[in-house]
């Protein structure tokens, strides 16, 4: 079977890392490269090396000539440049895609493994259309209240973009291994109307049954490590191509930050392990979700379930290494 299509954004970053390495091996500074090639903008090389622009294969070829790259490196990097620059085939999978959603979709494409945690929301790859719309509309109200122009398209466009991204989890072949730690608060009454929350719970039950999806529920009063409190949402990405750098995305309220620095990545990997250890395991999480929908625990199809009780279901928690009911 052919490998999953590579991530366009990771192709750009991979290319940038390789070009910078070749430049440094040639003993050249950025200013020297610009002077010898005669590019008008000094920032052009910086954008290429930092993966912030779509590369022109002709420009990449000029740099490879200057750096004295051998034939094998030249063929490989020109191929990567082509994949990073030609977005037309990739975008056919996303006919409706806003710029913000496109950046996330680019990052997710080509992933072999995704690990996510969000302290207040259901991660975007798991959201129903109704839950996503509530999130998008409420966020727009903040911008409007601050007197700022709305930077997004119509809510329905954003919703459809998010749903298009979710096809990643069921693509055939090569769906990524996906693990998420869900906070109980993300499924509580503050998150949306009862019908929206019920639909979201039902979808989570369905997704938890997929062979490549693992969900862990973190109950409200669960201790993490030595009283650790995760300060923000984050996602970890590992790609099918082992030479594409693992990536961390830190999601803020209105700003997202991405990093490939190994020290930072390792810290968040430790935090994610703590979260998975503290949370309910996959089996108990599925039982909790099923009970929250109000259907019998032994049921496996959530499509005909009525909304469950107003209060939270009986919660099973980890306490001193054992599960207890309360």
GROMACS .gro file of C-alpha atoms in nm:
model
  326
    1UNK     CA    1   0.000   0.000   0.000
    2UNK     CA    2   0.127   0.352  -0.074
    3UNK     CA    3   0.215   0.566   0.228
    4UNK     CA    4  -0.015   0.840   0.350
    5UNK     CA    5   0.014   1.165   0.156
    6UNK     CA    6   0.281   1.381   0.322
    7UNK     CA    7   0.196   1.689   0.522
    8UNK     CA    8   0.257   2.000   0.306
    9UNK     CA    9   0.362   2.208   0.605
   10UNK     CA   10   0.605   1.939   0.720
   11UNK     CA   11   0.751   1.915   0.371
   12UNK     CA   12   0.827   2.286   0.394
   13UNK     CA   13   0.981   2.250   0.740
   14UNK     CA   14   1.180   1.943   0.640
   15UNK     CA   15   1.310   2.125   0.334
   16UNK     CA   16   1.405   2.428   0.543
   17UNK     CA   17   1.599   2.217   0.792
   18UNK     CA   18   1.790   2.041   0.513
   19UNK     CA   19   1.870   2.366   0.329
   20UNK     CA   20   1.998   2.530   0.647
   21UNK     CA   21   2.214   2.225   0.720
   22UNK     CA   22   2.363   2.234   0.370
   23UNK     CA   23   2.431   2.609   0.395
   24UNK     CA   24   2.608   2.570   0.728
   25UNK     CA   25   2.811   2.274   0.595
   26UNK     CA   26   2.919   2.498   0.305
   27UNK     CA   27   3.036   2.758   0.556
   28UNK     CA   28   2.804   3.029   0.427
   29UNK     CA   29   2.606   3.289   0.618
   30UNK     CA   30   2.260   3.395   0.509
   31UNK     CA   31   2.392   3.733   0.393
   32UNK     CA   32   2.660   3.566   0.182
   33UNK     CA   33   2.401   3.345   0.014
   34UNK     CA   34   2.178   3.641  -0.068
   35UNK     CA   35   2.473   3.834  -0.209
   36UNK     CA   36   2.594   3.549  -0.430
   37UNK     CA   37   2.252   3.457  -0.564
   38UNK     CA   38   2.139   3.816  -0.603
   39UNK     CA   39   1.796   3.783  -0.442
   40UNK     CA   40   1.637   4.120  -0.378
   41UNK     CA   41   1.493   4.026  -0.036
   42UNK     CA   42   1.706   3.898   0.250
   43UNK     CA   43   1.394   3.752   0.411
   44UNK     CA   44   1.338   3.512   0.121
   45UNK     CA   45   1.607   3.273   0.244
   46UNK     CA   46   1.486   3.304   0.603
   47UNK     CA   47   1.129   3.212   0.503
   48UNK     CA   48   1.254   2.909   0.312
   49UNK     CA   49   1.473   2.786   0.598
   50UNK     CA   50   1.195   2.836   0.852
   51UNK     CA   51   0.931   2.664   0.636
   52UNK     CA   52   0.712   2.973   0.620
   53UNK     CA   53   0.673   2.996   0.242
   54UNK     CA   54   0.592   2.763  -0.043
   55UNK     CA   55   0.923   2.686  -0.212
   56UNK     CA   56   0.988   2.746  -0.580
   57UNK     CA   57   1.179   2.437  -0.707
   58UNK     CA   58   1.388   2.667  -0.927
   59UNK     CA   59   1.500   2.868  -0.622
   60UNK     CA   60   1.577   2.546  -0.436
   61UNK     CA   61   1.783   2.425  -0.732
   62UNK     CA   62   1.988   2.747  -0.728
   63UNK     CA   63   2.062   2.700  -0.357
   64UNK     CA   64   2.159   2.334  -0.405
   65UNK     CA   65   2.403   2.436  -0.679
   66UNK     CA   66   2.558   2.698  -0.452
   67UNK     CA   67   2.590   2.451  -0.163
   68UNK     CA   68   2.742   2.180  -0.382
   69UNK     CA   69   2.474   1.922  -0.299
   70UNK     CA   70   2.536   1.576  -0.444
   71UNK     CA   71   2.296   1.413  -0.690
   72UNK     CA   72   2.111   1.205  -0.428
   73UNK     CA   73   2.047   1.503  -0.199
   74UNK     CA   74   1.946   1.714  -0.496
   75UNK     CA   75   1.686   1.464  -0.618
   76UNK     CA   76   1.545   1.415  -0.269
   77UNK     CA   77   1.515   1.784  -0.186
   78UNK     CA   78   1.372   1.885  -0.522
   79UNK     CA   79   1.109   1.613  -0.473
   80UNK     CA   80   1.026   1.751  -0.128
   81UNK     CA   81   1.011   2.103  -0.272
   82UNK     CA   82   0.758   1.986  -0.530
   83UNK     CA   83   0.539   1.826  -0.263
   84UNK     CA   84   0.563   2.135  -0.043
   85UNK     CA   85   0.481   2.380  -0.319
   86UNK     CA   86   0.208   2.205  -0.519
   87UNK     CA   87  -0.106   2.224  -0.305
   88UNK     CA   88  -0.364   2.168  -0.579
   89UNK     CA   89  -0.397   1.791  -0.544
   90UNK     CA   90  -0.396   1.807  -0.164
   91UNK     CA   91  -0.664   2.079  -0.153
   92UNK     CA   92  -0.906   1.865  -0.354
   93UNK     CA   93  -0.975   1.684  -0.026
   94UNK     CA   94  -1.087   2.012   0.132
   95UNK     CA   95  -1.319   2.203  -0.105
   96UNK     CA   96  -1.430   2.431   0.181
   97UNK     CA   97  -1.139   2.533   0.400
   98UNK     CA   98  -1.062   2.857   0.580
   99UNK     CA   99  -0.702   2.966   0.628
  100UNK     CA  100  -0.691   2.877   0.997
  101UNK     CA  101  -0.844   2.534   0.939
  102UNK     CA  102  -0.614   2.478   0.642
  103UNK     CA  103  -0.308   2.529   0.859
  104UNK     CA  104  -0.430   2.259   1.099
  105UNK     CA  105  -0.523   2.026   0.812
  106UNK     CA  106  -0.177   2.070   0.659
  107UNK     CA  107  -0.017   1.976   0.989
  108UNK     CA  108  -0.240   1.672   1.040
  109UNK     CA  109  -0.191   1.533   0.688
  110UNK     CA  110   0.069   1.260   0.669
  111UNK     CA  111   0.056   1.195   1.044
  112UNK     CA  112   0.123   0.847   1.175
  113UNK     CA  113   0.035   0.942   1.533
  114UNK     CA  114  -0.155   1.229   1.699
  115UNK     CA  115  -0.184   1.287   2.075
  116UNK     CA  116  -0.410   1.566   2.203
  117UNK     CA  117  -0.521   1.727   2.528
  118UNK     CA  118  -0.754   2.019   2.584
  119UNK     CA  119  -0.848   2.142   2.934
  120UNK     CA  120  -1.186   2.290   2.838
  121UNK     CA  121  -1.295   2.167   2.493
  122UNK     CA  122  -1.345   1.849   2.297
  123UNK     CA  123  -1.057   1.847   2.043
  124UNK     CA  124  -1.155   1.963   1.697
  125UNK     CA  125  -1.101   1.623   1.532
  126UNK     CA  126  -1.370   1.477   1.760
  127UNK     CA  127  -1.631   1.753   1.752
  128UNK     CA  128  -1.979   1.717   1.607
  129UNK     CA  129  -2.110   1.988   1.375
  130UNK     CA  130  -2.332   2.120   1.654
  131UNK     CA  131  -2.054   2.133   1.915
  132UNK     CA  132  -1.818   2.296   1.664
  133UNK     CA  133  -2.073   2.562   1.572
  134UNK     CA  134  -2.130   2.653   1.938
  135UNK     CA  135  -1.753   2.693   1.982
  136UNK     CA  136  -1.709   2.900   1.666
  137UNK     CA  137  -2.006   3.130   1.726
  138UNK     CA  138  -1.912   3.194   2.089
  139UNK     CA  139  -1.553   3.278   1.990
  140UNK     CA  140  -1.678   3.523   1.726
  141UNK     CA  141  -1.877   3.705   1.993
  142UNK     CA  142  -1.554   3.780   2.181
  143UNK     CA  143  -1.410   3.954   1.875
  144UNK     CA  144  -1.731   4.146   1.819
  145UNK     CA  145  -1.743   4.249   2.184
  146UNK     CA  146  -1.388   4.382   2.156
  147UNK     CA  147  -1.484   4.589   1.853
  148UNK     CA  148  -1.257   4.388   1.624
  149UNK     CA  149  -1.337   4.288   1.267
  150UNK     CA  150  -1.435   3.923   1.243
  151UNK     CA  151  -1.133   3.737   1.098
  152UNK     CA  152  -1.326   3.420   1.009
  153UNK     CA  153  -1.568   3.327   0.736
  154UNK     CA  154  -1.927   3.230   0.801
  155UNK     CA  155  -1.968   2.982   1.090
  156UNK     CA  156  -2.102   2.712   0.858
  157UNK     CA  157  -1.788   2.735   0.646
  158UNK     CA  158  -1.574   2.687   0.956
  159UNK     CA  159  -1.789   2.393   1.066
  160UNK     CA  160  -1.760   2.223   0.728
  161UNK     CA  161  -1.384   2.278   0.730
  162UNK     CA  162  -1.356   2.111   1.069
  163UNK     CA  163  -1.566   1.816   0.954
  164UNK     CA  164  -1.347   1.780   0.644
  165UNK     CA  165  -1.040   1.754   0.869
  166UNK     CA  166  -1.204   1.472   1.065
  167UNK     CA  167  -1.197   1.242   0.761
  168UNK     CA  168  -0.835   1.187   0.864
  169UNK     CA  169  -0.944   0.948   1.140
  170UNK     CA  170  -1.127   0.712   0.903
  171UNK     CA  171  -0.918   0.743   0.586
  172UNK     CA  172  -0.826   0.419   0.413
  173UNK     CA  173  -0.556   0.316   0.429
  174UNK     CA  174  -0.315   0.461   0.683
  175UNK     CA  175  -0.545   0.632   0.929
  176UNK     CA  176  -0.321   0.772   1.205
  177UNK     CA  177  -0.311   0.637   1.557
  178UNK     CA  178  -0.507   0.896   1.755
  179UNK     CA  179  -0.511   0.939   2.134
  180UNK     CA  180  -0.693   1.214   2.322
  181UNK     CA  181  -0.735   1.296   2.688
  182UNK     CA  182  -1.077   1.454   2.741
  183UNK     CA  183  -1.161   1.669   3.040
  184UNK     CA  184  -1.495   1.602   3.207
  185UNK     CA  185  -1.557   1.978   3.200
  186UNK     CA  186  -1.555   1.974   2.819
  187UNK     CA  187  -1.869   1.758   2.831
  188UNK     CA  188  -2.044   1.949   3.110
  189UNK     CA  189  -2.342   2.181   3.099
  190UNK     CA  190  -2.131   2.491   3.036
  191UNK     CA  191  -2.015   2.350   2.702
  192UNK     CA  192  -2.348   2.377   2.518
  193UNK     CA  193  -2.721   2.300   2.505
  194UNK     CA  194  -2.834   1.952   2.619
  195UNK     CA  195  -2.909   1.828   2.267
  196UNK     CA  196  -2.567   1.939   2.141
  197UNK     CA  197  -2.391   1.768   2.432
  198UNK     CA  198  -2.587   1.448   2.386
  199UNK     CA  199  -2.498   1.434   2.018
  200UNK     CA  200  -2.134   1.492   2.109
  201UNK     CA  201  -2.136   1.211   2.366
  202UNK     CA  202  -2.289   0.974   2.111
  203UNK     CA  203  -2.021   1.060   1.856
  204UNK     CA  204  -1.746   1.005   2.111
  205UNK     CA  205  -1.889   0.657   2.179
  206UNK     CA  206  -1.869   0.581   1.807
  207UNK     CA  207  -1.517   0.716   1.772
  208UNK     CA  208  -1.394   0.528   2.079
  209UNK     CA  209  -1.482   0.204   1.900
  210UNK     CA  210  -1.251   0.276   1.605
  211UNK     CA  211  -0.939   0.058   1.616
  212UNK     CA  212  -0.704   0.355   1.570
  213UNK     CA  213  -0.870   0.585   1.827
  214UNK     CA  214  -0.803   0.580   2.202
  215UNK     CA  215  -0.993   0.814   2.434
  216UNK     CA  216  -0.916   0.879   2.802
  217UNK     CA  217  -1.147   1.076   3.030
  218UNK     CA  218  -0.995   1.291   3.303
  219UNK     CA  219  -1.244   1.341   3.586
  220UNK     CA  220  -1.272   1.681   3.752
  221UNK     CA  221  -1.106   1.597   4.084
  222UNK     CA  222  -0.834   1.363   3.954
  223UNK     CA  223  -0.479   1.438   4.068
  224UNK     CA  224  -0.218   1.453   3.791
  225UNK     CA  225   0.133   1.356   3.897
  226UNK     CA  226   0.248   1.558   4.199
  227UNK     CA  227  -0.050   1.798   4.175
  228UNK     CA  228   0.047   1.908   3.826
  229UNK     CA  229  -0.199   2.137   3.642
  230UNK     CA  230  -0.163   2.151   3.260
  231UNK     CA  231  -0.178   2.522   3.167
  232UNK     CA  232  -0.298   2.492   2.808
  233UNK     CA  233  -0.420   2.270   2.528
  234UNK     CA  234  -0.159   2.096   2.317
  235UNK     CA  235  -0.115   1.837   2.044
  236UNK     CA  236   0.180   1.615   1.950
  237UNK     CA  237   0.233   1.497   1.591
  238UNK     CA  238   0.454   1.218   1.461
  239UNK     CA  239   0.471   1.170   1.085
  240UNK     CA  240   0.482   0.871   0.852
  241UNK     CA  241   0.816   0.989   0.715
  242UNK     CA  242   1.056   0.945   1.010
  243UNK     CA  243   1.273   1.228   0.880
  244UNK     CA  244   0.989   1.479   0.911
  245UNK     CA  245   1.039   1.638   1.254
  246UNK     CA  246   0.793   1.560   1.533
  247UNK     CA  247   0.587   1.870   1.606
  248UNK     CA  248   0.420   2.025   1.909
  249UNK     CA  249   0.125   2.260   1.870
  250UNK     CA  250   0.027   2.466   2.174
  251UNK     CA  251  -0.325   2.601   2.141
  252UNK     CA  252  -0.401   2.927   2.316
  253UNK     CA  253  -0.729   3.112   2.335
  254UNK     CA  254  -0.652   3.329   2.033
  255UNK     CA  255  -0.295   3.233   1.936
  256UNK     CA  256  -0.136   2.902   1.838
  257UNK     CA  257   0.235   2.820   1.868
  258UNK     CA  258   0.422   2.535   1.697
  259UNK     CA  259   0.763   2.392   1.784
  260UNK     CA  260   0.992   2.111   1.671
  261UNK     CA  261   1.252   2.161   1.947
  262UNK     CA  262   1.324   1.825   2.107
  263UNK     CA  263   1.358   1.962   2.463
  264UNK     CA  264   1.015   2.125   2.449
  265UNK     CA  265   0.860   1.821   2.279
  266UNK     CA  266   0.995   1.585   2.544
  267UNK     CA  267   0.846   1.794   2.825
  268UNK     CA  268   0.501   1.775   2.669
  269UNK     CA  269   0.541   1.402   2.606
  270UNK     CA  270   0.600   1.357   2.979
  271UNK     CA  271   0.291   1.566   3.058
  272UNK     CA  272   0.081   1.361   2.816
  273UNK     CA  273   0.194   1.039   2.984
  274UNK     CA  274   0.095   1.184   3.321
  275UNK     CA  275  -0.247   1.276   3.181
  276UNK     CA  276  -0.305   0.928   3.036
  277UNK     CA  277  -0.200   0.765   3.364
  278UNK     CA  278  -0.429   0.986   3.572
  279UNK     CA  279  -0.730   0.953   3.340
  280UNK     CA  280  -0.967   0.660   3.308
  281UNK     CA  281  -0.839   0.391   3.074
  282UNK     CA  282  -0.999   0.341   2.733
  283UNK     CA  283  -1.247   0.078   2.851
  284UNK     CA  284  -1.367   0.276   3.154
  285UNK     CA  285  -1.385   0.591   2.942
  286UNK     CA  286  -1.616   0.418   2.695
  287UNK     CA  287  -1.833   0.293   2.983
  288UNK     CA  288  -1.852   0.648   3.123
  289UNK     CA  289  -1.949   0.789   2.782
  290UNK     CA  290  -2.214   0.522   2.727
  291UNK     CA  291  -2.363   0.587   3.071
  292UNK     CA  292  -2.360   0.961   3.004
  293UNK     CA  293  -2.577   0.910   2.696
  294UNK     CA  294  -2.837   0.737   2.914
  295UNK     CA  295  -2.831   0.402   2.737
  296UNK     CA  296  -2.755   0.057   2.879
  297UNK     CA  297  -2.385   0.002   2.944
  298UNK     CA  298  -2.379  -0.312   2.731
  299UNK     CA  299  -2.511  -0.133   2.422
  300UNK     CA  300  -2.273  -0.079   2.130
  301UNK     CA  301  -2.473   0.138   1.890
  302UNK     CA  302  -2.545   0.492   2.009
  303UNK     CA  303  -2.763   0.600   1.719
  304UNK     CA  304  -3.105   0.566   1.889
  305UNK     CA  305  -3.027   0.682   2.242
  306UNK     CA  306  -3.240   0.939   2.424
  307UNK     CA  307  -3.066   1.209   2.628
  308UNK     CA  308  -2.953   1.079   2.963
  309UNK     CA  309  -2.997   1.211   3.317
  310UNK     CA  310  -2.937   1.578   3.397
  311UNK     CA  311  -2.670   1.494   3.651
  312UNK     CA  312  -2.334   1.342   3.567
  313UNK     CA  313  -2.330   0.962   3.552
  314UNK     CA  314  -2.184   0.749   3.826
  315UNK     CA  315  -1.813   0.820   3.805
  316UNK     CA  316  -1.542   0.561   3.842
  317UNK     CA  317  -1.210   0.707   3.938
  318UNK     CA  318  -0.856   0.597   4.007
  319UNK     CA  319  -0.775   0.620   4.377
  320UNK     CA  320  -0.449   0.482   4.516
  321UNK     CA  321  -0.421   0.242   4.222
  322UNK     CA  322  -0.779   0.107   4.236
  323UNK     CA  323  -1.110   0.201   4.081
  324UNK     CA  324  -1.387   0.322   4.310
  325UNK     CA  325  -1.747   0.428   4.246
  326UNK     CA  326  -1.897   0.743   4.385
   0.00000   0.00000   0.00000
